[in-house]
GROMACS .gro file of N, CA and C in nm:
model
  159
    1UNK      N    1  -2.061  -6.087  -0.111
    1UNK     CA    2  -1.973  -5.987  -0.021
    1UNK      C    3  -2.058  -5.847   0.039
    2UNK      N    4  -2.019  -5.844   0.136
    2UNK     CA    5  -2.098  -5.670   0.198
    2UNK      C    6  -2.000  -5.561   0.205
    3UNK      N    7  -2.057  -5.463   0.167
    3UNK     CA    8  -1.983  -5.366   0.137
    3UNK      C    9  -2.024  -5.246   0.235
    4UNK      N   10  -1.949  -5.175   0.276
    4UNK     CA   11  -1.994  -5.040   0.337
    4UNK      C   12  -1.917  -4.909   0.351
    5UNK      N   13  -2.005  -4.791   0.372
    5UNK     CA   14  -1.889  -4.663   0.333
    5UNK      C   15  -1.800  -4.635   0.429
    6UNK      N   16  -1.729  -4.562   0.417
    6UNK     CA   17  -1.631  -4.510   0.464
    6UNK      C   18  -1.656  -4.386   0.537
    7UNK      N   19  -1.577  -4.334   0.650
    7UNK     CA   20  -1.614  -4.207   0.707
    7UNK      C   21  -1.459  -4.174   0.744
    8UNK      N   22  -1.430  -4.051   0.774
    8UNK     CA   23  -1.310  -4.033   0.831
    8UNK      C   24  -1.329  -3.969   0.938
    9UNK      N   25  -1.449  -3.921   0.999
    9UNK     CA   26  -1.463  -3.868   1.128
    9UNK      C   27  -1.603  -3.932   1.143
   10UNK      N   28  -1.593  -3.957   1.282
   10UNK     CA   29  -1.717  -3.965   1.347
   10UNK      C   30  -1.739  -3.916   1.485
   11UNK      N   31  -1.846  -3.839   1.493
   11UNK     CA   32  -1.924  -3.768   1.608
   11UNK      C   33  -2.001  -3.875   1.686
   12UNK      N   34  -2.017  -3.896   1.802
   12UNK     CA   35  -2.114  -3.963   1.867
   12UNK      C   36  -2.171  -3.867   1.978
   13UNK      N   37  -2.301  -3.870   2.004
   13UNK     CA   38  -2.343  -3.750   2.076
   13UNK      C   39  -2.495  -3.756   2.133
   14UNK      N   40  -2.560  -3.742   2.245
   14UNK     CA   41  -2.691  -3.789   2.263
   14UNK      C   42  -2.801  -3.702   2.202
   15UNK      N   43  -2.891  -3.742   2.226
   15UNK     CA   44  -3.005  -3.712   2.139
   15UNK      C   45  -3.070  -3.507   2.202
   16UNK      N   46  -3.026  -3.547   2.335
   16UNK     CA   47  -3.069  -3.397   2.407
   16UNK      C   48  -2.954  -3.308   2.360
   17UNK      N   49  -3.050  -3.193   2.412
   17UNK     CA   50  -2.937  -3.061   2.382
   17UNK      C   51  -2.825  -3.023   2.489
   18UNK      N   52  -2.723  -3.024   2.436
   18UNK     CA   53  -2.662  -2.932   2.537
   18UNK      C   54  -2.485  -2.962   2.469
   19UNK      N   55  -2.355  -2.945   2.499
   19UNK     CA   56  -2.245  -2.933   2.451
   19UNK      C   57  -2.164  -3.094   2.450
   20UNK      N   58  -2.228  -3.233   2.499
   20UNK     CA   59  -2.195  -3.314   2.546
   20UNK      C   60  -2.177  -3.402   2.415
   21UNK      N   61  -2.061  -3.428   2.347
   21UNK     CA   62  -2.043  -3.479   2.245
   21UNK      C   63  -1.910  -3.546   2.265
   22UNK      N   64  -1.869  -3.642   2.173
   22UNK     CA   65  -1.736  -3.725   2.156
   22UNK      C   66  -1.712  -3.713   2.031
   23UNK      N   67  -1.558  -3.724   2.000
   23UNK     CA   68  -1.575  -3.677   1.855
   23UNK      C   69  -1.423  -3.800   1.828
   24UNK      N   70  -1.438  -3.888   1.729
   24UNK     CA   71  -1.339  -3.992   1.724
   24UNK      C   72  -1.250  -3.938   1.610
   25UNK      N   73  -1.122  -3.888   1.599
   25UNK     CA   74  -1.028  -3.875   1.484
   25UNK      C   75  -0.986  -3.993   1.401
   26UNK      N   76  -1.022  -4.048   1.320
   26UNK     CA   77  -0.929  -4.138   1.225
   26UNK      C   78  -0.841  -4.075   1.202
   27UNK      N   79  -0.693  -4.105   1.258
   27UNK     CA   80  -0.581  -4.095   1.183
   27UNK      C   81  -0.481  -4.159   1.222
   28UNK      N   82  -0.529  -4.324   1.213
   28UNK     CA   83  -0.451  -4.456   1.226
   28UNK      C   84  -0.531  -4.599   1.234
   29UNK      N   85  -0.490  -4.684   1.140
   29UNK     CA   86  -0.592  -4.774   1.139
   29UNK      C   87  -0.642  -4.837   1.291
   30UNK      N   88  -0.762  -4.885   1.224
   30UNK     CA   89  -0.850  -4.952   1.394
   30UNK      C   90  -0.948  -5.059   1.329
   31UNK      N   91  -0.954  -5.123   1.414
   31UNK     CA   92  -1.100  -5.221   1.413
   31UNK      C   93  -1.194  -5.185   1.451
   32UNK      N   94  -1.345  -5.189   1.413
   32UNK     CA   95  -1.460  -5.158   1.436
   32UNK      C   96  -1.539  -5.256   1.428
   33UNK      N   97  -1.640  -5.227   1.525
   33UNK     CA   98  -1.770  -5.339   1.510
   33UNK      C   99  -1.907  -5.281   1.518
   34UNK      N  100  -1.997  -5.314   1.487
   34UNK     CA  101  -2.146  -5.240   1.502
   34UNK      C  102  -2.206  -5.376   1.584
   35UNK      N  103  -2.273  -5.377   1.699
   35UNK     CA  104  -2.326  -5.466   1.754
   35UNK      C  105  -2.493  -5.414   1.797
   36UNK      N  106  -2.586  -5.488   1.802
   36UNK     CA  107  -2.716  -5.495   1.838
   36UNK      C  108  -2.713  -5.450   1.962
   37UNK      N  109  -2.777  -5.343   2.004
   37UNK     CA  110  -2.791  -5.304   2.118
   37UNK      C  111  -2.788  -5.415   2.239
   38UNK      N  112  -2.906  -5.461   2.227
   38UNK     CA  113  -2.971  -5.561   2.386
   38UNK      C  114  -2.917  -5.725   2.363
   39UNK      N  115  -2.889  -5.750   2.244
   39UNK     CA  116  -2.838  -5.884   2.230
   39UNK      C  117  -2.695  -5.910   2.208
   40UNK      N  118  -2.635  -5.754   2.164
   40UNK     CA  119  -2.483  -5.790   2.218
   40UNK      C  120  -2.419  -5.857   2.012
   41UNK      N  121  -2.575  -5.899   1.957
   41UNK     CA  122  -2.472  -5.963   1.827
   41UNK      C  123  -2.450  -5.883   1.745
   42UNK      N  124  -2.313  -5.945   1.707
   42UNK     CA  125  -2.251  -5.836   1.598
   42UNK      C  126  -2.321  -5.858   1.481
   43UNK      N  127  -2.352  -5.717   1.433
   43UNK     CA  128  -2.400  -5.691   1.287
   43UNK      C  129  -2.324  -5.696   1.194
   44UNK      N  130  -2.209  -5.613   1.205
   44UNK     CA  131  -2.105  -5.564   1.105
   44UNK      C  132  -1.965  -5.536   1.178
   45UNK      N  133  -1.865  -5.606   1.121
   45UNK     CA  134  -1.727  -5.585   1.133
   45UNK      C  135  -1.616  -5.555   1.043
   46UNK      N  136  -1.485  -5.462   1.090
   46UNK     CA  137  -1.426  -5.435   0.949
   46UNK      C  138  -1.321  -5.359   0.982
   47UNK      N  139  -1.242  -5.307   0.876
   47UNK     CA  140  -1.109  -5.269   0.953
   47UNK      C  141  -1.081  -5.155   0.862
   48UNK      N  142  -1.028  -5.041   0.933
   48UNK     CA  143  -0.948  -4.969   0.843
   48UNK      C  144  -0.837  -4.928   0.818
   49UNK      N  145  -0.760  -4.960   0.737
   49UNK     CA  146  -0.641  -4.985   0.713
   49UNK      C  147  -0.488  -4.870   0.726
   50UNK      N  148  -0.611  -4.785   0.588
   50UNK     CA  149  -0.555  -4.640   0.589
   50UNK      C  150  -0.652  -4.544   0.566
   51UNK      N  151  -0.653  -4.489   0.686
   51UNK     CA  152  -0.731  -4.376   0.677
   51UNK      C  153  -0.747  -4.240   0.591
   52UNK      N  154  -0.654  -4.232   0.559
   52UNK     CA  155  -0.664  -4.106   0.445
   52UNK      C  156  -0.710  -4.144   0.296
   53UNK      N  157  -0.729  -4.249   0.291
   53UNK     CA  158  -0.856  -4.273   0.163
   53UNK      C  159  -0.957  -4.267   0.186
   0.00000   0.00000   0.00000
């Protein structure tokens, strides 16, 4: 099987200096997909059913 670590919050931003960041607050169940940038191949897919854990 495959195992991945869970997080309760993810911040996505650019590498340049500046206040432009996006915050993703996990307060409900969701599906996520990690894809390779150029081919869009799915590397990992999962669900969070109870983000309080």
